[in-house]
XYZ file of C-alpha atoms in Angstrom:
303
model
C -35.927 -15.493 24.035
C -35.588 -13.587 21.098
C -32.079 -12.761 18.911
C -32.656 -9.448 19.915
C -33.266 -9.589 23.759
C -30.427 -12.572 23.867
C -28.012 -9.785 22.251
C -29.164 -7.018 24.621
C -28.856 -9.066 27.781
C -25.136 -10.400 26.684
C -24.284 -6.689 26.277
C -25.498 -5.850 29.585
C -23.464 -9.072 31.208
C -20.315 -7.952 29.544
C -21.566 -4.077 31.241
C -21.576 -5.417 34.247
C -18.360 -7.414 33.717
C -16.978 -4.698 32.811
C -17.884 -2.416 35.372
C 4.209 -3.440 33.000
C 3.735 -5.317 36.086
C 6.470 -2.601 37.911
C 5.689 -1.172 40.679
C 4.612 2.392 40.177
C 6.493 5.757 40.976
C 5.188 9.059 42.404
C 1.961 10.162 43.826
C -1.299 8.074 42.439
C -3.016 11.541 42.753
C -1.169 14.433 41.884
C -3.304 17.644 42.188
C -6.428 18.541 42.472
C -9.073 17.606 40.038
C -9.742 19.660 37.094
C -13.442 19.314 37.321
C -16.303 20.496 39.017
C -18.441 18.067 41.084
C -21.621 17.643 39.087
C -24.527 15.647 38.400
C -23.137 12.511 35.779
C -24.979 13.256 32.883
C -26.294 16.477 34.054
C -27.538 19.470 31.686
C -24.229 21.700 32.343
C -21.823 18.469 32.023
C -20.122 18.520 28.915
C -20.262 15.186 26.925
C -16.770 14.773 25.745
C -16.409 11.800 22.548
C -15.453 8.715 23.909
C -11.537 8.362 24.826
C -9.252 5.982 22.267
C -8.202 4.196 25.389
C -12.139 2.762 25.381
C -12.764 2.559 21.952
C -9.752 0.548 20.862
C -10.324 -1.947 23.244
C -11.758 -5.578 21.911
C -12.039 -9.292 22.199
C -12.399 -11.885 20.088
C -15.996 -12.579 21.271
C -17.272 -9.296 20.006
C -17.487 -10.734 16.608
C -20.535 -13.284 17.842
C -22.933 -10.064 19.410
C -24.160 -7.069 17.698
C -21.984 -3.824 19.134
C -23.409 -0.934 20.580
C -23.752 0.700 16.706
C -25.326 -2.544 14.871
C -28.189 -2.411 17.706
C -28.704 1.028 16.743
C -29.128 -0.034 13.199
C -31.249 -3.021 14.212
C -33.462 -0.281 16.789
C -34.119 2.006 13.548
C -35.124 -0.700 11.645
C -37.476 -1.876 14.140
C -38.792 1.177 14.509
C -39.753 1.510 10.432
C -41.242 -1.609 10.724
C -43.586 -0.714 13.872
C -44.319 2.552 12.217
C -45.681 0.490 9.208
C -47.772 -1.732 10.985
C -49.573 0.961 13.278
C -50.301 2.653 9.628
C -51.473 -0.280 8.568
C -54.174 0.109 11.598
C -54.697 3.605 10.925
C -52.664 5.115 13.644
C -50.139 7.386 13.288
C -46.408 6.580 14.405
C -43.229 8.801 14.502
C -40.009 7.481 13.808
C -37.433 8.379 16.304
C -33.942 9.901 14.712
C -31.574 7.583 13.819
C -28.507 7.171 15.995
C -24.851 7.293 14.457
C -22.652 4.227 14.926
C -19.873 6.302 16.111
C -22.789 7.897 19.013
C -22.874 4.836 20.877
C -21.203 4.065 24.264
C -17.928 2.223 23.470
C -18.951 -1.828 23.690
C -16.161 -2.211 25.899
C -15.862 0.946 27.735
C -16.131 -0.157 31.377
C -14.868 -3.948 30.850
C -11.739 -2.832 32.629
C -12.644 -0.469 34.924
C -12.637 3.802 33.917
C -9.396 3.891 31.744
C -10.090 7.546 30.556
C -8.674 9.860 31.591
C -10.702 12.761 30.615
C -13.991 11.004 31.663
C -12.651 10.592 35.202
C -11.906 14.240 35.226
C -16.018 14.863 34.711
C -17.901 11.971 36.019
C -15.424 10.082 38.105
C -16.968 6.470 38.091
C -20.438 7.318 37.266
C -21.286 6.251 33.502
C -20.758 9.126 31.309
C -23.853 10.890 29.970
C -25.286 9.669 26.610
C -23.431 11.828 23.590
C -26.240 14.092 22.083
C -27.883 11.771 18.677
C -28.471 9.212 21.792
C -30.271 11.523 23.548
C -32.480 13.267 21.166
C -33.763 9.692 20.095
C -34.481 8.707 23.592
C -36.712 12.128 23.823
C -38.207 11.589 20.911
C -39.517 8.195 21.785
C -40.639 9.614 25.468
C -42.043 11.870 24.024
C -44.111 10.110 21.296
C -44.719 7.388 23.998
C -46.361 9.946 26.167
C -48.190 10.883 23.234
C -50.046 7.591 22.526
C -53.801 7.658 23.231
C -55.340 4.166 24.887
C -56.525 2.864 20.957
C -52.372 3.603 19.609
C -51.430 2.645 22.686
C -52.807 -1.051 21.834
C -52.142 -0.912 18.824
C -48.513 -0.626 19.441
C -48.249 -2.501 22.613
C -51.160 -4.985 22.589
C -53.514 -5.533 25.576
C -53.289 -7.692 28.667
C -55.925 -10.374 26.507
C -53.716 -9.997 23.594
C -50.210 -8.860 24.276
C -47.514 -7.829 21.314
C -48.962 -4.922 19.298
C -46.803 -3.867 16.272
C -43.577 -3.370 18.614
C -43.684 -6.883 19.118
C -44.311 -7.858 15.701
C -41.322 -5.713 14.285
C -38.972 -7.609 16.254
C -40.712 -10.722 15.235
C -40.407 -10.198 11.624
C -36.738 -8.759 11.388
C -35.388 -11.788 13.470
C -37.781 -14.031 11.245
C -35.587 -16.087 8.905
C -32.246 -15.840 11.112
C -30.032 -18.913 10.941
C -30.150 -20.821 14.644
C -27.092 -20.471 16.686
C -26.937 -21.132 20.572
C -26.628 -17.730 22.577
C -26.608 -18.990 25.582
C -23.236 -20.618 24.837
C -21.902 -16.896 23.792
C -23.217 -15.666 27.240
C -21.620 -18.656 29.408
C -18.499 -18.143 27.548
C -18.377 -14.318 28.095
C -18.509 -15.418 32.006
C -16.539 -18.096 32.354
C -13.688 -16.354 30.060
C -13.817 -13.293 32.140
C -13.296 -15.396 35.627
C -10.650 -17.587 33.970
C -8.742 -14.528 32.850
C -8.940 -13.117 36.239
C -6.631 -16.208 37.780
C -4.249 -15.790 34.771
C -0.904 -15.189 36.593
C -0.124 -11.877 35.005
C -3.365 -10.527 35.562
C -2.942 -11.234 39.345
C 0.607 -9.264 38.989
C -0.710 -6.510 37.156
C -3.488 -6.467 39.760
C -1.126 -6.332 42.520
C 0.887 -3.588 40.925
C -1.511 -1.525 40.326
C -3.145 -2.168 43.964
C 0.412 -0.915 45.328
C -0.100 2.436 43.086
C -3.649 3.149 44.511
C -2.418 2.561 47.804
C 0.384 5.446 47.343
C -2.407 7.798 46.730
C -4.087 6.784 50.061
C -6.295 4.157 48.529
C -7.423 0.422 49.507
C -8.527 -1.833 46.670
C -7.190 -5.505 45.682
C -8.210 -4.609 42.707
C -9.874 -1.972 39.963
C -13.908 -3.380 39.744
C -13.622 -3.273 43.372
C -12.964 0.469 42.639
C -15.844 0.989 41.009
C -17.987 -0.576 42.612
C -17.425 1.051 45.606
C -21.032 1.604 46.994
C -19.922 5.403 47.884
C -20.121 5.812 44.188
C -24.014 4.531 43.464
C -25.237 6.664 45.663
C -27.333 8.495 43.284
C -26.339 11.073 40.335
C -24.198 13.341 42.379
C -20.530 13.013 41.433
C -17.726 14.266 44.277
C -14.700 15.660 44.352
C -12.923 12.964 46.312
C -14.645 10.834 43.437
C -12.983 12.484 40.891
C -9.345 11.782 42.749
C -9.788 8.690 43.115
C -10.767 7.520 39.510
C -8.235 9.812 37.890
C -5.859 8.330 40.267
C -7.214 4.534 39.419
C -6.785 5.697 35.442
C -3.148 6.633 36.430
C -2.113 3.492 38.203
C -3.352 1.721 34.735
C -1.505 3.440 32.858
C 1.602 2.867 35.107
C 1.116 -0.431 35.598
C -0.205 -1.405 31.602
C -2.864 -3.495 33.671
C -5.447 -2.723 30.699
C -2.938 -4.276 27.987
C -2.125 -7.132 30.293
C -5.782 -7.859 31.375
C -6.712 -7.664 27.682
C -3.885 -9.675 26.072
C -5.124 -12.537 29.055
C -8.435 -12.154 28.116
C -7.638 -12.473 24.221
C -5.783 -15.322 24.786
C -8.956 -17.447 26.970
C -11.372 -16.482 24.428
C -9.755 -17.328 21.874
C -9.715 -20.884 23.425
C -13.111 -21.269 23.998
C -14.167 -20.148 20.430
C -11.356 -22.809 18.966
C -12.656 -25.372 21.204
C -16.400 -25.233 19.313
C -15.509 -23.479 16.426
C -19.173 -24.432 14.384
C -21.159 -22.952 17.371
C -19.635 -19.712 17.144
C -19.444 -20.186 13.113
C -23.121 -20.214 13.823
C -22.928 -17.174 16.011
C -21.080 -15.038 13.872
C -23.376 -16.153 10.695
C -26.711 -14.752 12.810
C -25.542 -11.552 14.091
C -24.331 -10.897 10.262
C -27.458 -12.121 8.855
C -29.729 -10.058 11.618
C -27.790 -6.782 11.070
C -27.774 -7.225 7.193
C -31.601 -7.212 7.888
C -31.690 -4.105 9.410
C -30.043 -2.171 7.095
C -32.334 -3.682 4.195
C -35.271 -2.188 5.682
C -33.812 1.173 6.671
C -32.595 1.102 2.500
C -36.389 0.955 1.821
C -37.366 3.273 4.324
């Protein structure tokens, strides 16, 4: 597998992951909601920046896998170097816009659950719409996919007798050169330190605590991914009212019961373990990434 698809797919894993032990006081949902039902994402939902409490969240194994902004880097860049090579065939090939670090999803925006607030208010626990540099390059390359006759099409993508194209062969050549490091050990430890935090003993508390909260508010969850993962949720775009309680009231009973600090200070501590207990592996890690984004930007310098 390639650096590239190994980072991708241990960004998904932690996605998916992802997706003050008091008790709590007062309702766990005061109020009606503040927003509209809508469709997540849709044209007339506004895309609010991402909330501090996701962006300020991190763990020590972040370090070892390109975030959410370096892939957008290393994306660019592979799209300069495609565009070259279909040139070099004689074929035209449109760069999509770049995409601003700060654009990106938070890397850690759903490891905990929805903590905010405001983006429970709009989308409930339906993933929030892409902010607006994401979008126009996704467009762009629909569009100019669309676009490609059956000779650019091969050209960029290859045939079934010869698969690759130049798509292929951009990845190729700006992973080409990367020191060796073992990312499948940085996606088995992103698992196994995610269980092993989960049977920490304060995590179980905070759990517990902020279980009682929910249940205040007339909800029934030993925990918050069971919240939202509820399959009433993934039932297509269409976000509810009695969606939007609930995950404003799940945000709530976090904040009451600090379960994000706790879950993320048990966390902290687990990884940390794991990296100190083969520290050349993830010296190795940490060396690639580095080397694979400082690649990126060198062609997008030249570009």
């Amino acid at each position: 597998m390639s650096v590239r698809s190994r980072a991708a797919a241990t960004g998904a894993a932690v996605l998916v992951l992802a997706c003050a032990v008091t008790g709590c006081a007062g309702d766990a949902d005061a109020g009606p909601p503040r927003a509209e039902p809508s469709k997540a994402g849709g044209p007339t939902a506004p895309v609010p920046p991402p909330g501090k409490e996701a962006t300020e969240i991190s763990v020590p194994l972040d370090r070892y896998g390109p975030s959410p902004g370096e892939l957008e880097t290393i994306r660019a860049a592979e799209d300069v170097l495609t565009g070259r090579c279909m040139r070099g065939k004689g074929v035209e090939w449109k760069t999509a816009p770049r995409v601003p670090g700060e654009e990106t999803q938070p890397r850690n925006r759903r490891r905990y659950g929805v903590v905010e607030p405001r983006i429970a208010e709009i989308y409930g626990y339906h993933m929030p719409a892409e902010r607006p540099a994401v979008a126009r390059r996704a467009a762009a390359e629909k569009a100019r996919e669309k676009g490609l006759g059956a000779a650019a099409r091969k050209a960029a993508h290859g045939s079934g007798k010869a698969p690759g194209g130049c798509v292929r062969k951009a990845k190729e050549t700006l992973t080409r050169g990367l020191p060796d490091a073992d990312y499948g050990l940085l996606d088995s430890t992103l698992g196994a330190t995610y269980d092993r935090a989960l049977k920490e003993p304060e995590v179980v508390r905070v759990f517990r605590a902020w279980s009682a909260c929910m249940k205040k508010g007339g909800y029934d969850y030993p925990g918050p991914m069971q919240a939202i993962t509820d399959a009433r949720w993934r039932k297509g775009d269409h976000v509810s009212r009695e969606e939007i309680r609930q995950a404003r009231a799940d945000v709530r009973c976090k904040e009451r019961t600090g379960l994000v600090a706790v879950w993320n200070a048990a966390e902290t501590r687990v990884q940390r373990a794991a990296v100190k207990a083969e520290p050349a592996a993830f010296e190795k890690l940490e060396k690639a990434r580095s080397a694979w984004v400082d690649a990126a930007k060198r062609v997008l310098e030249k570009a």
